[in-house]
Short mmCIF file of C-alpha atoms and ligand atoms in Angstrom, two decimals:
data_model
loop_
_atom_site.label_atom_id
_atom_site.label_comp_id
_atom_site.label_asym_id
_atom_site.label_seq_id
_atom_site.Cartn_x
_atom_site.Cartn_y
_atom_site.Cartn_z
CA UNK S 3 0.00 0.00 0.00
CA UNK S 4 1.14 3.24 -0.98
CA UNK S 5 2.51 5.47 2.07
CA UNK S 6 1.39 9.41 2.41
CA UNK S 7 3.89 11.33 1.63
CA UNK S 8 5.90 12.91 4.82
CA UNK S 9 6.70 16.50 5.15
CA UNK S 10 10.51 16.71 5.84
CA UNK S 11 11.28 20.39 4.61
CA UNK S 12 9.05 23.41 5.29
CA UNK S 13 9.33 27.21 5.02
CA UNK S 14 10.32 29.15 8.03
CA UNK S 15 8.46 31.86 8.10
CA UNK S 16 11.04 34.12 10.97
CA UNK S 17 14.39 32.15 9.76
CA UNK S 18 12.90 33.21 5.75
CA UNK S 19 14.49 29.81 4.51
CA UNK S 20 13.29 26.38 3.88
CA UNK S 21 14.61 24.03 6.59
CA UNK S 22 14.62 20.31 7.94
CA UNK S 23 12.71 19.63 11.29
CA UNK S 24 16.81 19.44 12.40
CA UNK S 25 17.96 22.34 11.04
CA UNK S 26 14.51 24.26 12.44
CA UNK S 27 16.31 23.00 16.21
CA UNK S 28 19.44 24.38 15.39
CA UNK S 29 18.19 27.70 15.07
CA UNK S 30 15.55 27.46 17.89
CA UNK S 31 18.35 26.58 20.41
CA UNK S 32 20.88 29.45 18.66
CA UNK S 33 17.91 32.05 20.21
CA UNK S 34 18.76 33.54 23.29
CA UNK S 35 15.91 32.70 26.28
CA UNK S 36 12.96 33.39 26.45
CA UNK S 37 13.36 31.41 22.74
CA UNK S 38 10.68 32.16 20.61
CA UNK S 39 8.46 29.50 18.72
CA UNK S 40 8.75 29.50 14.34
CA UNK S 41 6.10 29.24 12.52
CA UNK S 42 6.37 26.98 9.22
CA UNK S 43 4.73 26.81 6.17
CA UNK S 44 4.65 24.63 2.98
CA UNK S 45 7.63 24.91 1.23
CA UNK S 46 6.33 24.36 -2.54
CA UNK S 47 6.78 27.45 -4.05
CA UNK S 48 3.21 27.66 -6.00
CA UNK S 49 1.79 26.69 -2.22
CA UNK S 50 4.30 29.77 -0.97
CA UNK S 51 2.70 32.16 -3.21
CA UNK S 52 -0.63 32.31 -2.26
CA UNK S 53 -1.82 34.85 -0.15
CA UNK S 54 -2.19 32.97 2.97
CA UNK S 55 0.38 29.63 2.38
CA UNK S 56 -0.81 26.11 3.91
CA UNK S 57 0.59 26.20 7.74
CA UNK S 58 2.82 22.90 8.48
CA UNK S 59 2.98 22.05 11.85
CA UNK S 60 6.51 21.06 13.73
CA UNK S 61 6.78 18.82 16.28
CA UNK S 62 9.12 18.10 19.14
CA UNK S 63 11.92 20.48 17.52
CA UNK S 64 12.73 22.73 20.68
CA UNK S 65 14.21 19.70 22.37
CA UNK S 66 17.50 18.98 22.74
CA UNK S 67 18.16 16.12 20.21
CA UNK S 68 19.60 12.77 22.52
CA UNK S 69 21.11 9.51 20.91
CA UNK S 70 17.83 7.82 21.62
CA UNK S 71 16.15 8.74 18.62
CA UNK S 72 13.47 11.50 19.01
CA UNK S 73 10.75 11.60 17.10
CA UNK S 74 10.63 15.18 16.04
CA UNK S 75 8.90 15.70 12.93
CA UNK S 76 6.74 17.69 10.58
CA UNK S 77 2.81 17.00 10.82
CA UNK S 78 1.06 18.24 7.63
CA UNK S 79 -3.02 19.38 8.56
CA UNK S 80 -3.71 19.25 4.99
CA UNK S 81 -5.18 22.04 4.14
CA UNK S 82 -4.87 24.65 1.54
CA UNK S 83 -2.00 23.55 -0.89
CA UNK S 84 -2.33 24.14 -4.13
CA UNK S 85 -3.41 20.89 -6.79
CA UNK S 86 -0.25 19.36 -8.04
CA UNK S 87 1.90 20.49 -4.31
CA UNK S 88 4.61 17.61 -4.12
CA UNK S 89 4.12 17.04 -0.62
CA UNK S 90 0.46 15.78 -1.46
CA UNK S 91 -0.41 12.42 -1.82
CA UNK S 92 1.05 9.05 -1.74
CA UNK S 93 4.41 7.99 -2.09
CA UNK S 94 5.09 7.27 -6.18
CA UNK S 95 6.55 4.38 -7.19
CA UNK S 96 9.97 5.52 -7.99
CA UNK S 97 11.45 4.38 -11.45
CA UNK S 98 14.82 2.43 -11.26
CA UNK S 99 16.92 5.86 -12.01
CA UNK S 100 21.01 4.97 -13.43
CA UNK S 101 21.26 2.29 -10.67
CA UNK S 102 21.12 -1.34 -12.25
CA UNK S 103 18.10 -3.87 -11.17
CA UNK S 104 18.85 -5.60 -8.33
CA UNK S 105 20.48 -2.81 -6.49
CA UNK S 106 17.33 -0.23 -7.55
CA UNK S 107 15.15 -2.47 -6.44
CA UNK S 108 16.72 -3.52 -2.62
CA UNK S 109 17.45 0.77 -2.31
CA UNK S 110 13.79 1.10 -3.32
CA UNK S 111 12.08 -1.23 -1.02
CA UNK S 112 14.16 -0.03 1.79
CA UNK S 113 13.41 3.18 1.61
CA UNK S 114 9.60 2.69 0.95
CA UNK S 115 9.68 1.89 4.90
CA UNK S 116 11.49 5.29 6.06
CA UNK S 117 9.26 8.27 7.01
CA UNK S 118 11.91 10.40 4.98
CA UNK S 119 14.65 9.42 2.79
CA UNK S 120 16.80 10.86 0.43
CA UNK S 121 17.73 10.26 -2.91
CA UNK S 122 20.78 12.73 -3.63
CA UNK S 123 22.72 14.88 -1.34
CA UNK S 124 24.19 17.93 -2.30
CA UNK S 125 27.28 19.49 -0.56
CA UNK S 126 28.14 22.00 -2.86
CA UNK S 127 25.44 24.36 -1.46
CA UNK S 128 26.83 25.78 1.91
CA UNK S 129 24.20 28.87 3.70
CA UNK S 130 25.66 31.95 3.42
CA UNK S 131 27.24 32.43 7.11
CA UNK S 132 26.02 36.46 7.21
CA UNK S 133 23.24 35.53 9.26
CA UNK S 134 20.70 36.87 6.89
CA UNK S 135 17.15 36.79 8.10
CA UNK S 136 18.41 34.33 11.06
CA UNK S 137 19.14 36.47 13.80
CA UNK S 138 15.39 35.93 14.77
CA UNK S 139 14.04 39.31 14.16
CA UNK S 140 9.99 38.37 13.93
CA UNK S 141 9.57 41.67 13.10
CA UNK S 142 10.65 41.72 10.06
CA UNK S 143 8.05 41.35 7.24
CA UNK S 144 7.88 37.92 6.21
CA UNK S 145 5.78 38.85 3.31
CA UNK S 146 8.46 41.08 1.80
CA UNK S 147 9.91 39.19 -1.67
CA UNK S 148 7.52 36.15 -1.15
CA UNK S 149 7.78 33.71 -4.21
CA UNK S 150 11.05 35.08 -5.84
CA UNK S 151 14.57 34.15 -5.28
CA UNK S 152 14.37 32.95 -2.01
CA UNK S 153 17.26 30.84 -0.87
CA UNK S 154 16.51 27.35 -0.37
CA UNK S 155 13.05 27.50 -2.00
CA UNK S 156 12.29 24.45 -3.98
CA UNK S 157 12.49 25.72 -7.45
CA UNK S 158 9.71 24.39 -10.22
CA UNK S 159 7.35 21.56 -9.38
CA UNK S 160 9.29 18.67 -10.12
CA UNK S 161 8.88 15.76 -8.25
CA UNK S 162 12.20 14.68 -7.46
CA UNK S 163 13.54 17.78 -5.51
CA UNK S 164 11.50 16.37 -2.57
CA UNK S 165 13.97 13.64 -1.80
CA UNK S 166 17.26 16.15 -2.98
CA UNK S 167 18.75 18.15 -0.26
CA UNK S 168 21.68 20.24 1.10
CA UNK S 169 20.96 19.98 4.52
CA UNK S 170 23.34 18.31 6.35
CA UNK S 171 21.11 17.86 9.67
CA UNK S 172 18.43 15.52 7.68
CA UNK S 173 21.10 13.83 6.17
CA UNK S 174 22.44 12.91 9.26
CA UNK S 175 18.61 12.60 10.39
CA UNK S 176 18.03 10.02 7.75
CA UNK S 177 20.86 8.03 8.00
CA UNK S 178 20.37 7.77 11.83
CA UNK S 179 16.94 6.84 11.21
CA UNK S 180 17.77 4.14 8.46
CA UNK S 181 19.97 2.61 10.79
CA UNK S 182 17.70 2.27 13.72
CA UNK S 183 14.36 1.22 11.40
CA UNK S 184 15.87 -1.21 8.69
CA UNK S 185 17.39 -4.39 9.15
CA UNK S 186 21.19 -4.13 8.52
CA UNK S 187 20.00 -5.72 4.80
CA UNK S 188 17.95 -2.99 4.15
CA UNK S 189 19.96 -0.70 5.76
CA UNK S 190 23.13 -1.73 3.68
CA UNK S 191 21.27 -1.85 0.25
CA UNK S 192 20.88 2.01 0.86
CA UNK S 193 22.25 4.31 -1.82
CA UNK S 194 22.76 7.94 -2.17
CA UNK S 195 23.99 9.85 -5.06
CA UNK S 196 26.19 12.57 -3.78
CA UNK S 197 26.08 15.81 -5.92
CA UNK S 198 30.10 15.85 -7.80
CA UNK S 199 30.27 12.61 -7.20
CA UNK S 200 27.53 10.36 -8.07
CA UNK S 201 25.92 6.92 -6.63
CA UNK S 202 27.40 5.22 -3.78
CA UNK S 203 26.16 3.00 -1.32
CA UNK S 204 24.69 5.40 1.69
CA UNK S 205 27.39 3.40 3.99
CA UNK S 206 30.39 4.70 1.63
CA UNK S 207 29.71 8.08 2.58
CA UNK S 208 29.05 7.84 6.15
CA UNK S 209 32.55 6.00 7.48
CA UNK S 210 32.81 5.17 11.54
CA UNK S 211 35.73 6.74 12.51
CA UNK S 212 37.60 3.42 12.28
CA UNK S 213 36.81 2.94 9.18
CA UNK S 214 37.43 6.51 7.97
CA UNK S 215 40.80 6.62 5.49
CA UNK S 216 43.01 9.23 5.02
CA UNK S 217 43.29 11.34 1.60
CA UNK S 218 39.72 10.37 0.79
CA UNK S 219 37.38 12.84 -0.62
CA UNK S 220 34.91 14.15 1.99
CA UNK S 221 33.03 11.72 4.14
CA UNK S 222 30.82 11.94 7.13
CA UNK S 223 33.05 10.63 9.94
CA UNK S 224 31.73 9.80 13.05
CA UNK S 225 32.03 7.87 15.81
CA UNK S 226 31.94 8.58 19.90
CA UNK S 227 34.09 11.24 21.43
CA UNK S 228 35.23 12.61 24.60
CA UNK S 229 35.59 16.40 25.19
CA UNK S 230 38.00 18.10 26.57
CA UNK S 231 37.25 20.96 29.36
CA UNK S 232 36.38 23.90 27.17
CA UNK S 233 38.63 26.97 27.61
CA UNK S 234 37.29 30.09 25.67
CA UNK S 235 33.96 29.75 23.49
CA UNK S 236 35.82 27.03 21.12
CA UNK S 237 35.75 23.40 21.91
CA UNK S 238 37.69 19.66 21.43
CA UNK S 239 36.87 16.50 20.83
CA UNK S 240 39.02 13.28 21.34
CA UNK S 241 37.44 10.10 19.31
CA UNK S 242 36.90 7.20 21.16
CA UNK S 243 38.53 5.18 18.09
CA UNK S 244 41.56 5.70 16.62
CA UNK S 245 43.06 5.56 13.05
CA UNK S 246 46.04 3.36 11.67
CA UNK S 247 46.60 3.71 15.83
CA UNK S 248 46.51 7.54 15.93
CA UNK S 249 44.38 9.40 17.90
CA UNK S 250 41.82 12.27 15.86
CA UNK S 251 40.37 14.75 17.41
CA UNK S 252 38.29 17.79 16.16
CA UNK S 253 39.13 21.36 17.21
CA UNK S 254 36.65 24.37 16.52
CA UNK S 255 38.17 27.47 17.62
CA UNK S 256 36.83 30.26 19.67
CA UNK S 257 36.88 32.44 16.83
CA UNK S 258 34.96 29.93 14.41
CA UNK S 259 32.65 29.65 17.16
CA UNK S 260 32.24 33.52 17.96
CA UNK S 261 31.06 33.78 13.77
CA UNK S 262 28.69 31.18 13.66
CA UNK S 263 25.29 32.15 14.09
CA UNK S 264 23.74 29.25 15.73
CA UNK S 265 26.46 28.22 18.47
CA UNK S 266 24.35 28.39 20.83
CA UNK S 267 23.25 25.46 19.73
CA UNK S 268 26.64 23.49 20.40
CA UNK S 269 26.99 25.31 23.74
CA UNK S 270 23.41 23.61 24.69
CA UNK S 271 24.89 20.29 24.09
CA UNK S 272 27.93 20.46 25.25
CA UNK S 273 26.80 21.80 28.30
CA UNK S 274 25.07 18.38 29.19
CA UNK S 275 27.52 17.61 31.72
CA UNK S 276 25.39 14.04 32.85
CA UNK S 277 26.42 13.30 29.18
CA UNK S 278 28.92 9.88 28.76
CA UNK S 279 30.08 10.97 25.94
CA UNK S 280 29.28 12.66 22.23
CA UNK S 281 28.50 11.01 18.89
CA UNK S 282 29.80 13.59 16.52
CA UNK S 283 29.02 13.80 12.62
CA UNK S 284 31.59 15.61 10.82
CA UNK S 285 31.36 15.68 6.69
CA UNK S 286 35.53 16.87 6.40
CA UNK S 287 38.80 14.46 5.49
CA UNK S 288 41.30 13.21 7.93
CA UNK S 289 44.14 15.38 8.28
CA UNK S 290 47.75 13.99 9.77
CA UNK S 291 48.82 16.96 12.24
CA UNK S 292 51.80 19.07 12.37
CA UNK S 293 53.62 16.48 14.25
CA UNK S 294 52.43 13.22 12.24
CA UNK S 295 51.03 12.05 15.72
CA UNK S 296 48.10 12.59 15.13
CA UNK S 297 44.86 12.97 12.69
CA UNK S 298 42.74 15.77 12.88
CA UNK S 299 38.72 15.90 11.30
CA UNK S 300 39.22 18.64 9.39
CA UNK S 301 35.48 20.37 8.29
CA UNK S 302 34.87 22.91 6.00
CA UNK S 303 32.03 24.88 8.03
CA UNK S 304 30.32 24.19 10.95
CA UNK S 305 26.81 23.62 9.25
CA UNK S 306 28.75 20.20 8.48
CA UNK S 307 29.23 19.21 12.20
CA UNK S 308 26.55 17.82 14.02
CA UNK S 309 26.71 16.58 18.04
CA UNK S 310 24.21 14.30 20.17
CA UNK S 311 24.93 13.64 24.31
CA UNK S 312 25.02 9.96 24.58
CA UNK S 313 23.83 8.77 28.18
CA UNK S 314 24.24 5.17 28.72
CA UNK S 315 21.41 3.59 29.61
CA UNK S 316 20.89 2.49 33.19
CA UNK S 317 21.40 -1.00 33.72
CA UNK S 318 17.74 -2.50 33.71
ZN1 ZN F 429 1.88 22.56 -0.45
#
């Protein structure tokens, strides 16, 4: 049976940008308290343009993500898109698309049982880091430019740019979701094209520390870490794991920190001092350090780091 389609991207109506239920948090917890609530609307643009644009509620997003999966989500009421809106209906039946049988078809079913998935990442697109429109200023007029040339904005009314992204956060979102809901079949059948790059398996690109080489391309490394006591408003992070017996760590310094508009974010998190320890996501390359001791997780922009507390559980 055919599955309704999920809303996984809306329009923010105070951040002016189309987000991921993920990126929405990021922003919430960048506000400074009392943090204001967002409202969201659809994000097709023909659904945009109307005079009053279909309202898409968001759930559960001004919580502080854990590594027990959260359920925060989109919940779509229904009403008022526009015939033909791509977040209407029931999921299509995808046609095999440059991947060969066999591989199409385990990628497809698997996927058919996700709430979200996505077809093709693309890194290419990074925010603009001025802050525009994100410094939470509800006052200004939402209304102002509505329809035209707004970043992020699904462009056109094709189909496939539902399940095409540059977020990093539902990347991350999906592939944590994938790996809790499928069996490790489904969950290896997985593929993602990766814009520059082309199809891989959705594994390929998301490397466990241990597994991450050296001199590859960019990857989303992760694994557990430990941090080290903060000094200044940057922060460290030893992995658990190491790498051809080298330790890696991640360094954001207070300067990188001071410029990026949603650290408050990271400071929420890493201020969970009950936490064990981290699971960070870092799309970067392994770097050998400046005395060949060590590697270093070298990322290009912190939009391309993502952290979770990890509390063990308690034994039962
Ligand atoms: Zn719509």
């Amino acid at each position: 049976m055919p599955a309704k389609i999920q809303v996984s991207e809306a329009y923010c109506v105070e951040l002016g940008e189309v987000v991921s239920i993920s990126d929405a948090r990021r922003a919430y917890f960048s506000q400074s308290e009392p943090r204001a609530r967002y409202t969201f609307q659809c994000s097709y643009a023909d659904c945009l343009a109307l005079a009053k644009p279909p309202t898409i509620t968001a759930v559960n997003y001004a919580s502080l993500p854990q590594d027990t999966y959260r359920a925060a989500h989109f919940r779509d009421p229904g009403v008022g898109h526009v015939p033909g809106c791509h977040w209407q209906g029931e999921e299509p039946d995808v046609s095999d698309q440059g991947l060969g049988g066999e591989a199409a078809h385990k990628d497809r079913e698997a996927k058919r049982k996700l709430h979200d998935f996505i077809n093709e990442f693309d890194p290419t697109i990074v925010k603009p880091k001025d802050g525009k429109g994100v410094s939470g200023s509800a006052g200004s007029n939402p209304a102002q430019g509505r329809g035209q040339g707004r970043s992020g904005v699904a462009k056109g009314s094709s189909f496939s740019t539902r399940n095409r992204t540059s977020s990093f956060e539902r990347l991350v979102e999906y592939y944590r979701n994938a790996h809790k809901d499928l069996s490790s079949n489904e969950f290896f059948g997985l593929q993602l094209k990766v814009t520059g790059e082309g199809e891989m398996p959705l594994i390929s690109y998301f490397p466990n520390i241990s597994k991450a080489a050296p001199g590859s391309p960019n990857r989303v490394i992760h694994g557990g870490a430990r941090l080290e006591p903060r000094k200044g408003n940057g922060f460290m992070f030893w992995f658990i794991d190491r790498v051809d017996g080298k330790g890696v760590y991640l360094k954001v310094t207070s300067q990188e920190m001071d410029a990026y508009r949603f650290r408050g974010f990271f400071n929420d998190i890493l201020a969970q001092d009950d936490a064990d320890y981290f699971r960070v996501f870092g799309l970067g390359r392994l770097v050998l350090s400046e005395t060949g001791k060590s590697y270093r997780l070298e990322i290009d922009d912190l939009n391309r780091l993502t952290i979770f507390a990890v509390k063990k559980k308690q034994p039962a």
